[in-house]
Coordinates of C-alpha atoms and ligand atoms in Angstrom, one line a residue:
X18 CA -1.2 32.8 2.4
X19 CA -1.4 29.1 3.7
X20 CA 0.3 26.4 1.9
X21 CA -1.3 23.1 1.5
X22 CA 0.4 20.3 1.0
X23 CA -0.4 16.8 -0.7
X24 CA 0.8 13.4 -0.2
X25 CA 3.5 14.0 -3.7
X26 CA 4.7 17.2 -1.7
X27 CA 6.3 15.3 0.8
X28 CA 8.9 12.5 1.3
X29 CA 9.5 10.3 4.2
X30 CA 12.6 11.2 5.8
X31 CA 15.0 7.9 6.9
X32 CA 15.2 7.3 10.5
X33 CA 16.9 4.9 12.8
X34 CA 15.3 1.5 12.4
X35 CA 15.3 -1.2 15.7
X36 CA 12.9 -3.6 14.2
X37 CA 13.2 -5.1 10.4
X38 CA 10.0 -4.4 8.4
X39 CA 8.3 -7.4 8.7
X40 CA 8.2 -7.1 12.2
X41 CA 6.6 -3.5 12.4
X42 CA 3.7 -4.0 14.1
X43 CA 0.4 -2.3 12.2
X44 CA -2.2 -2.6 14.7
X45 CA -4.1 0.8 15.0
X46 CA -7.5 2.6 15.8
X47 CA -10.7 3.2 13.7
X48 CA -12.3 4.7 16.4
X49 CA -12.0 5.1 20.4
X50 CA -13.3 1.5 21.1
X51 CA -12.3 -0.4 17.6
X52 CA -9.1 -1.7 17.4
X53 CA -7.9 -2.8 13.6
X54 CA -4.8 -5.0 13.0
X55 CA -4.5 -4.2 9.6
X56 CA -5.2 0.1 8.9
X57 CA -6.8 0.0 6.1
X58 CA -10.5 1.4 5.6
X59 CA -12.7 0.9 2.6
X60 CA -14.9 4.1 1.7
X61 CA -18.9 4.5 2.0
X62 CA -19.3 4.8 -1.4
X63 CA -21.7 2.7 -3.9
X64 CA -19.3 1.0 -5.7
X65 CA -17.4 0.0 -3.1
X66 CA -18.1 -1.0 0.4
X67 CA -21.7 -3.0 0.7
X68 CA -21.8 -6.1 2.9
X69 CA -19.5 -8.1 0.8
X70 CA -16.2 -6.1 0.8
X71 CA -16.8 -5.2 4.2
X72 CA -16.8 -8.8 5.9
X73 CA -14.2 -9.9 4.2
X74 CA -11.8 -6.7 5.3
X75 CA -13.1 -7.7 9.1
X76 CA -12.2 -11.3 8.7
X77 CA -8.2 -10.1 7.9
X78 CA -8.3 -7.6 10.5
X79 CA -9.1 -4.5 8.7
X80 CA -12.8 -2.9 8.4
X81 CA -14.9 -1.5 5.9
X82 CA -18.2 1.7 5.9
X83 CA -21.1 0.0 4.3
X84 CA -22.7 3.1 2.0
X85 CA -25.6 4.6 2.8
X86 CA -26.9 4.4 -1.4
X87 CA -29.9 2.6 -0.6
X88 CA -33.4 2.0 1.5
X89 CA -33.0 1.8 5.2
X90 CA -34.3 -1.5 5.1
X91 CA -30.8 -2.6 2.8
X92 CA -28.5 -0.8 5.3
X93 CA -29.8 -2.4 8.0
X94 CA -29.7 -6.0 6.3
X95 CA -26.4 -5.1 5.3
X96 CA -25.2 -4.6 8.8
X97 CA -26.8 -7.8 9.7
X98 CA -25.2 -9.8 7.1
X99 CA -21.8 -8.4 8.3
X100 CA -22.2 -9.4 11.8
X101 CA -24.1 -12.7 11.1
X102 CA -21.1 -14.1 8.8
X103 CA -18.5 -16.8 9.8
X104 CA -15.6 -14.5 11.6
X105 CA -12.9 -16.3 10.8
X106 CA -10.8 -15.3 7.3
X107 CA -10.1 -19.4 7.3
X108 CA -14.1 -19.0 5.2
X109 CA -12.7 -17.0 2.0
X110 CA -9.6 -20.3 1.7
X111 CA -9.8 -23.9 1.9
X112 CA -6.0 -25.0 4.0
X113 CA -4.6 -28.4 3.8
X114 CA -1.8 -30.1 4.3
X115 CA 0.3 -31.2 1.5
X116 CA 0.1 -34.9 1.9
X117 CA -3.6 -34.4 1.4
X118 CA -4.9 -35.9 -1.7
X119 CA -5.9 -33.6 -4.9
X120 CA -9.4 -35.5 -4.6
X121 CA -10.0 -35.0 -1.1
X122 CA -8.9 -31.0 -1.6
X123 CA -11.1 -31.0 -4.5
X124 CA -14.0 -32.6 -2.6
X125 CA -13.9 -30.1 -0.1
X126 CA -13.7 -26.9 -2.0
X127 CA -16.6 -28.2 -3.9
X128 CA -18.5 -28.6 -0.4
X129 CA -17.6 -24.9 0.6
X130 CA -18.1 -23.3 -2.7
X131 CA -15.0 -22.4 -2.4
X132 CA -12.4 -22.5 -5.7
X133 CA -9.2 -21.8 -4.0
X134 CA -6.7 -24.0 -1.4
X135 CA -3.6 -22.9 0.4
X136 CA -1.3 -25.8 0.8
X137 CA 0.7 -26.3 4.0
X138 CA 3.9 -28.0 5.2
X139 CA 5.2 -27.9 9.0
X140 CA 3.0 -25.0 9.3
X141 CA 4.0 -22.8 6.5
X142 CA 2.3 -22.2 3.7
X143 CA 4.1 -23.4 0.4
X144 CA 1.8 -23.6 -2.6
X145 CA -1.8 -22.7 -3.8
X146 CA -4.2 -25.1 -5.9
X147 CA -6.9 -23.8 -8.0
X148 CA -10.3 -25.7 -9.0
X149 CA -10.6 -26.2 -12.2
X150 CA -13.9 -24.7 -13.7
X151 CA -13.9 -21.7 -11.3
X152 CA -13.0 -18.3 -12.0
X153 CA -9.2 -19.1 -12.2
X154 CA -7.9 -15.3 -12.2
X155 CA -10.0 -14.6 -9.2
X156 CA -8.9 -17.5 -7.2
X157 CA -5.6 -17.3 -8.4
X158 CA -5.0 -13.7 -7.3
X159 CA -7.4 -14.6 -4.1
X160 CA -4.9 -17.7 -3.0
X161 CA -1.7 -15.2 -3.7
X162 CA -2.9 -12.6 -1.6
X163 CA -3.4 -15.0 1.1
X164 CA -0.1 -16.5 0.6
X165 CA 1.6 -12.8 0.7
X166 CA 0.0 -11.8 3.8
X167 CA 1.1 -14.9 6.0
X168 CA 4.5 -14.0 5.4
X169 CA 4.0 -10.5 6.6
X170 CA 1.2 -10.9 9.0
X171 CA -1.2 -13.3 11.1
X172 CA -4.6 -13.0 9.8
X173 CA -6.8 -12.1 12.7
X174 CA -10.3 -11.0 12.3
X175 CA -11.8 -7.7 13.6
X176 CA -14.5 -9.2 16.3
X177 CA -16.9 -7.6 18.8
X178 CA -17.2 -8.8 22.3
X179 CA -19.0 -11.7 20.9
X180 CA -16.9 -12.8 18.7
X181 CA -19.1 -11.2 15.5
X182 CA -17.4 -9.4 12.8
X183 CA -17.0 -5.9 13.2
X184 CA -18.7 -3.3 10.6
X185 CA -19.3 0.6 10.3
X186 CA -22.1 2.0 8.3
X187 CA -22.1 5.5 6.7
X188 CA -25.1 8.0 8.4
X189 CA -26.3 11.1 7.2
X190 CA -25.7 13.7 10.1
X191 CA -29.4 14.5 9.9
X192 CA -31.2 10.7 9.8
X193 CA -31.1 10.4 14.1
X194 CA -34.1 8.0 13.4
X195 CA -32.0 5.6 11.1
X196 CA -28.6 6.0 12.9
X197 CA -30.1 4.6 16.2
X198 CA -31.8 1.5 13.8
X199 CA -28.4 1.1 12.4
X200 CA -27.0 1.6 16.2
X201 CA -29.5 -1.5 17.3
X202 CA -29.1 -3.6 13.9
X203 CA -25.2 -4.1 15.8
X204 CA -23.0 -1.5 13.7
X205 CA -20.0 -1.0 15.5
X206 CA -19.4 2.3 14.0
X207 CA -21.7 4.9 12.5
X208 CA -19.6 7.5 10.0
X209 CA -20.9 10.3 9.4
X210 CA -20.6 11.0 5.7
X211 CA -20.8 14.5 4.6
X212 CA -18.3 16.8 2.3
X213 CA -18.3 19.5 4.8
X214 CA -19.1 19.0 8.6
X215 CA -17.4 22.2 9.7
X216 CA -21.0 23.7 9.4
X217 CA -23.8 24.8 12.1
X218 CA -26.3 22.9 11.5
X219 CA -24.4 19.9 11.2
X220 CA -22.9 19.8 13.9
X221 CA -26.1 20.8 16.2
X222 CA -27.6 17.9 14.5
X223 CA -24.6 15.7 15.4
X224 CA -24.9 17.4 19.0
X225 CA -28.1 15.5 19.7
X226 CA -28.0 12.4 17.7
X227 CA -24.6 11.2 19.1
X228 CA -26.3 11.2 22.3
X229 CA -28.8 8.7 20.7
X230 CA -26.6 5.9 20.4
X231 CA -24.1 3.5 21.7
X232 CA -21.6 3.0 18.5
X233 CA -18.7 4.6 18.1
X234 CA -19.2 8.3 16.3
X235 CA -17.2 8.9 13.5
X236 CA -17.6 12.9 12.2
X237 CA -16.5 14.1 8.6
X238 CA -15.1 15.7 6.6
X239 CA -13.2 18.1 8.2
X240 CA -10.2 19.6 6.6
X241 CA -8.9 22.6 9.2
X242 CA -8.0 23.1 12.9
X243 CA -11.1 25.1 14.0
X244 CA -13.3 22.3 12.4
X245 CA -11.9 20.0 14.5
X246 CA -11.9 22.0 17.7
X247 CA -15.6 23.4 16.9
X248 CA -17.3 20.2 16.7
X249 CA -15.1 18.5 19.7
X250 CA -16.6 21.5 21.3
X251 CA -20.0 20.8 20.4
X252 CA -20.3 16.7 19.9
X253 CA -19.7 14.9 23.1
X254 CA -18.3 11.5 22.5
X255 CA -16.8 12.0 19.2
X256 CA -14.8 8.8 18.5
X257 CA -13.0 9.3 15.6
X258 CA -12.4 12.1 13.0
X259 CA -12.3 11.6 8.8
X260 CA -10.2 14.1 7.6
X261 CA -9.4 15.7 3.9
X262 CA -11.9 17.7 1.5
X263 CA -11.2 17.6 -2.2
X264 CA -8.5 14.7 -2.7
X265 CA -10.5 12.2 -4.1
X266 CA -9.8 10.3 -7.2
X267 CA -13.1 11.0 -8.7
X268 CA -13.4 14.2 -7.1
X269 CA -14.3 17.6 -8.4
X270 CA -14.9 19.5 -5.4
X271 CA -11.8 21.6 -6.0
X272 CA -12.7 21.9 -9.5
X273 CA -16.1 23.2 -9.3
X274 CA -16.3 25.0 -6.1
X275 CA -12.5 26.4 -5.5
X276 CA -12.1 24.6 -2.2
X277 CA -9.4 22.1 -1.3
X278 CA -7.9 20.7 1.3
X279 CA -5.5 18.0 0.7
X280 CA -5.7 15.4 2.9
X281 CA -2.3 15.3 4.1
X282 CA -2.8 19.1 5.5
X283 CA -6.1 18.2 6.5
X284 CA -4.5 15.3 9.2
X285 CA -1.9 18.3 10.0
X286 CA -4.4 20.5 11.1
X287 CA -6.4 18.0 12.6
X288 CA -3.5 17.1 14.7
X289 CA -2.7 19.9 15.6
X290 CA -6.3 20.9 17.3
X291 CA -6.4 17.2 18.9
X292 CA -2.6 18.3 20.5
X293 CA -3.9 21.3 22.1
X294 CA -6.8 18.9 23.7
X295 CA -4.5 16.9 25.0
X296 CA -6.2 14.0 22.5
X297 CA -4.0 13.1 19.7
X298 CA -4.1 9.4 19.9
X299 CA -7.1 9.2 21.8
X300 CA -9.4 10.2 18.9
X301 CA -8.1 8.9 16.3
X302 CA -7.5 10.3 12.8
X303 CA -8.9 8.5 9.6
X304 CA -7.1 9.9 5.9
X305 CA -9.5 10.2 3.6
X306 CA -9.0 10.7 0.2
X307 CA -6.3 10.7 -2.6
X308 CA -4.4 7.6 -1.1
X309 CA -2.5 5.8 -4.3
X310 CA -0.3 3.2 -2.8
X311 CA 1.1 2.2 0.6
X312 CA 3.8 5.4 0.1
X313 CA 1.0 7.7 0.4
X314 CA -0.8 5.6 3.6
X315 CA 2.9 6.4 5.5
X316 CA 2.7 9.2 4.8
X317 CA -0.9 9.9 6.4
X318 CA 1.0 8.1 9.4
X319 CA 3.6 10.2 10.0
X320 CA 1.4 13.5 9.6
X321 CA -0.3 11.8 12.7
X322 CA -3.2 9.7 11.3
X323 CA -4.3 6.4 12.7
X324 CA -5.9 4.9 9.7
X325 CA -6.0 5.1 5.8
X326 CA -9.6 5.0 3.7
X327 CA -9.6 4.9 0.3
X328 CA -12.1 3.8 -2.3
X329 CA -9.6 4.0 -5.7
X330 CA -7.5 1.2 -4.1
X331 CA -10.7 -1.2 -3.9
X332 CA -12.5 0.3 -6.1
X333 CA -10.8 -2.4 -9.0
X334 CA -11.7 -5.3 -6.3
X335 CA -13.9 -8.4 -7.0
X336 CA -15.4 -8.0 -3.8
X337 CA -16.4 -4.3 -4.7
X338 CA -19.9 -4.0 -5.8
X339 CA -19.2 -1.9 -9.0
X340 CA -19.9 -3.4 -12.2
X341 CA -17.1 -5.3 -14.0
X342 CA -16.4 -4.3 -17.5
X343 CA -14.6 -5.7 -20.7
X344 CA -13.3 -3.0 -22.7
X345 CA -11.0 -4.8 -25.7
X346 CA -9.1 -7.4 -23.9
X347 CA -9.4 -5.7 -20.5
X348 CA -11.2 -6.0 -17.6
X349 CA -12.1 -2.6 -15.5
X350 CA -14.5 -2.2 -12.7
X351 CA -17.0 0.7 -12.1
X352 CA -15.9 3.5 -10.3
X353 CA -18.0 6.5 -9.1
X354 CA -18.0 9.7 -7.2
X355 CA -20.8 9.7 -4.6
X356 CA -21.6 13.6 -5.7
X357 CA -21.6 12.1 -9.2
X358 CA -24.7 11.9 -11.7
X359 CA -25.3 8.3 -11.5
X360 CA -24.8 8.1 -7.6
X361 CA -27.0 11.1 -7.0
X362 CA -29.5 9.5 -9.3
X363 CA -30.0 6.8 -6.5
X364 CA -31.2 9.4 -4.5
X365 CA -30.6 7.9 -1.4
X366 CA -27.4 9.7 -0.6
X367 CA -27.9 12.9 -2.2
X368 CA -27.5 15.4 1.0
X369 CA -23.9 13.9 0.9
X370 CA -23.4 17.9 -0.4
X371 CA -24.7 21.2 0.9
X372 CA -28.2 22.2 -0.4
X373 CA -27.1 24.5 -3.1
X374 CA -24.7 22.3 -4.6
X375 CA -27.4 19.9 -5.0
X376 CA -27.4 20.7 -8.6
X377 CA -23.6 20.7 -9.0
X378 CA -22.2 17.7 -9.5
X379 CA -18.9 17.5 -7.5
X380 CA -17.5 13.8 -8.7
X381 CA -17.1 11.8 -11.9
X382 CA -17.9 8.6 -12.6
X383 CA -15.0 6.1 -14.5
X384 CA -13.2 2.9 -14.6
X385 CA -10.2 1.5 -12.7
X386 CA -8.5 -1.6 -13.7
X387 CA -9.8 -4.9 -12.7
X388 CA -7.4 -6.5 -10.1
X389 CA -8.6 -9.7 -8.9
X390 CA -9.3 -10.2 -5.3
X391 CA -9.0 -7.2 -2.4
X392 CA -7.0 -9.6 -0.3
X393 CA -4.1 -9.2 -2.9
X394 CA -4.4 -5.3 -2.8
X395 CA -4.5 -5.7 1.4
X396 CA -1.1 -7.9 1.1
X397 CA 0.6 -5.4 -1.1
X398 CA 0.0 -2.3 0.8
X399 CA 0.6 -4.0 3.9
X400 CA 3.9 -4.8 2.8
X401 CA 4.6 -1.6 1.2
X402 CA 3.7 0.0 4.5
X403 CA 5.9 -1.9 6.6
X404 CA 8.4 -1.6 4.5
X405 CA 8.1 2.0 4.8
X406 CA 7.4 2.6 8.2
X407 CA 11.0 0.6 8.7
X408 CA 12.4 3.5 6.5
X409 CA 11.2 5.9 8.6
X410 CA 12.7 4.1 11.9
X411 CA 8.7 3.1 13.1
X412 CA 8.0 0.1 14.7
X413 CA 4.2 1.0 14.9
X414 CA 1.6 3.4 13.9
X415 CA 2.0 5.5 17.1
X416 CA 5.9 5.2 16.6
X417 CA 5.8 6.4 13.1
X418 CA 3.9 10.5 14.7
X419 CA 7.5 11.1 16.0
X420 CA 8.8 10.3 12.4
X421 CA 9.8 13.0 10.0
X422 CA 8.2 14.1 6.4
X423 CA 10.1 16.9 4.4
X424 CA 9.0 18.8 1.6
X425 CA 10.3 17.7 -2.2
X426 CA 10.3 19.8 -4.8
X427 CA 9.5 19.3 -8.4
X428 CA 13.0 18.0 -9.4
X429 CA 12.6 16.2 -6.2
X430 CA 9.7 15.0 -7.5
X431 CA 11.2 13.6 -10.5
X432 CA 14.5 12.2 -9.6
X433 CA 12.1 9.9 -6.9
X434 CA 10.7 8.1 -9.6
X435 CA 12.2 5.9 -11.8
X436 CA 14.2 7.8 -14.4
X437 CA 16.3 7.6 -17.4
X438 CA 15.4 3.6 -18.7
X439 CA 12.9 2.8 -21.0
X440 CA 10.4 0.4 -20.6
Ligands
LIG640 P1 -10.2 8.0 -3.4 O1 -9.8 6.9 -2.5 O2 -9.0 8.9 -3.8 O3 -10.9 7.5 -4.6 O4 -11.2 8.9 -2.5 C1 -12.3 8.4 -1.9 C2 -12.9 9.5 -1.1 O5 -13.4 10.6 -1.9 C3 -14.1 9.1 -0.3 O6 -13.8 8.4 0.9 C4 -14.9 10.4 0.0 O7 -14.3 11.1 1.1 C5 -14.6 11.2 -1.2 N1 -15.6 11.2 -2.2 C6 -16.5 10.2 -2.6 N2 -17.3 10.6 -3.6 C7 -17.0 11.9 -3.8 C8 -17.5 12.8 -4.8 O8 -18.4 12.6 -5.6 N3 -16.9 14.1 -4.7 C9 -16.0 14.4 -3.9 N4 -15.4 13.5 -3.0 C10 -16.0 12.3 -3.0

């Protein structure tokens, strides 16, 4: 029998570092043409990626899938809102300089509508200043985030050869009419957004439609090596692959149906089919699913993936479109499986699962804790990724394939986690 292995199977194994962390160098691929500077990919899911999350991951360099839970006519505004929105991450922050006056900072934060400043001295950022009467936790966390990624990185947004934000929407594999309107509304990336593409008609469909259009394709999910090589086989310009079946946070594929794969074996395998083409690295690998913190995204790394997507990690946003809840004295935001009741109750997205599983739910529907603004989440994983990449003796993404993993076991497990102290 096969063994499949998940992201807590699995430690990174110390290598020889040249660079220090903070200069490891995170730029990657979505997909053949899109180039992201931060690796980080926000899921097509309903309560988290609409137009909102995903122009503010493109204005700090990282990208998001607008969901496909909704009319045509709202995906395709969506996709417009993205690319008509000021580039330039300098529109989430006011910046001045510190001999600027209170009043005159104030003054222009209320022009922008904006409730947050970074303060500046010689160039380096030194301070934050929060408008009173705003929402203080949201600026507060919004202006720290900022803050914690200039030390690690220069914030540069994802553009197209305009200069317009870039944005992928989620596609059915069967809506070719609404892919090419999506395609000519200026999404960059279409992903298709399926449990299980390793099936026939699928991938005929696929066959057809991604000679339809002039995005990049992204096809998913696949979790296994002959997946991979059957629809290379079959779908000509496939320009990107999102990998893993079952891992989700609020996921019960494996529960209810028995099948599984994790998506750390799931960028193994597809690895190891995009080897024996000859195009590992040139279609790159997005790992989908079950990603709790920036160990797990190094992980996906080193098991040869190019990017990271994940809706749990911005699921708890304020730029995710869930609702926000008080429950006691605190704040959670709405999280939802796609295969879940509510999300199939939109309708919209509902051949996300195979016809006879139509009746099956396959995800649940629950909180996450409320944690301010996504640009504070993107600072701390970047960090934590850099950090461990330098572990691993990477100085980039591409570096970090030649690094090692090794299996742990359960006192493994244990002993790699704080022990022994209370709390
Ligand atoms: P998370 O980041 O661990 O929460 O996983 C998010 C991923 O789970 C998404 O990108 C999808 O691939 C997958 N997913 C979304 N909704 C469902 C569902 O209802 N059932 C199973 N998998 C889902």
């Amino acid at each position: 029998m096969r063994e499949l292995l998940t992201f807590e199977d699995v430690a990174v194994m110390p290598g020889k570092a040249f660079v220090e962390p903070s200069e490891v160098d995170l730029t990657s691929r979505f997909s053949k043409s899109i180039e992201v500077f931060i690796p980080l990919v926000s899921s097509p899911m309903d309560t988290v990626t609409d137009w909102g999350m995903a122009a503010i991951l493109a204005r700090l360099g990282a990208i998001g899938v607008i969901h496909r839970n909704m009319s045509i006519e709202e995906r395709i505004a969506q996709v417009k809102m993205v690319k008509d929105s000021i580039p330039s991450p300098w529109a989430e922050i006011v910046r001045a300089l510190d001999k600027e006056p209170l009043a005159s900072i104030y003054y222009r934060m209320e022009e922008l509508g904006i409730g947050g400043a970074l303060i500046f001295s010689s160039g380096r950022p030194i301070g934050i200043v929060v408008k009173p009467g705003v929402d203080q936790d949201y600026w507060y966390s919004k202006a720290t985030g900022f803050l914690r990624l200039l030390r690690e990185y220069k914030p540069a947004p994802l553009v197209d050869g305009e200069g317009r934000l870039r944005v992928a929407a989620a596609i059915s594999p069967f809506e070719i009419g609404n892919a090419k309107a999506l395609d000519e509304a200026g999404a960059d990336a279409l992903v298709v957004d399926v449990a299980h593409a390793h099936n026939i008609n699928v991938i005929s469909s696929l066959a057809s439609l991604s000679k339809e259009i002039s995005a990049d394709l992204v096809i998913g999910n696949l979790g296994t090596r002959e997946g991979v090589l059957d629809v290379l086989s079959k779908v000509e310009n496939a320009a990107g692959l999102r990998v893993g079946i079952g891992s989700g946070s609020i996921c019960s594929t494996a529960e209810v149906t028995g099948a599984f794969m994790p998506t750390l074996s799931a960028v193994m395998e597809a690895r190891l089919a995009l080897e024996e083409l000859g195009l590992h690295g040139k279609i790159p690998i997005i790992a989908d699913g079950g990603i709790k913190g920036p160990g797990d995204v190094v992980k996906a790394f080193i098991a040869g993936a190019s990017t990271a997507m994940s809706g749990r990690l911005f699921a708890g946003t304020s730029e995710s479109p869930g609702l926000k809840v008080r429950v006691g004295a605190k704040l959670f935001k709405q999280y939802r499986g796609m295969g879940s009741r509510g999300a199939i109750e939109r309708r919209y997205a509902s051949d996300r699962y195979s016809a006879p599983s139509k009746s099956i739910e396959e995800g649940v529907e629950g909180l996450v804790p409320y944690v301010g603004s996504v640009v504070n989440v993107i600072a701390e994983i970047v960090s934590g990724v850099k950090a461990g990449l330098g572990y691993a003796g990477a100085t980039s993404i591409e570096s970090a394939w030649k690094a090692r993993l090794a299996k742990i076991s359960e006192a493994g497990r244990g002993e790699a986690r704080p022990h022994d102290v209370s709390f």
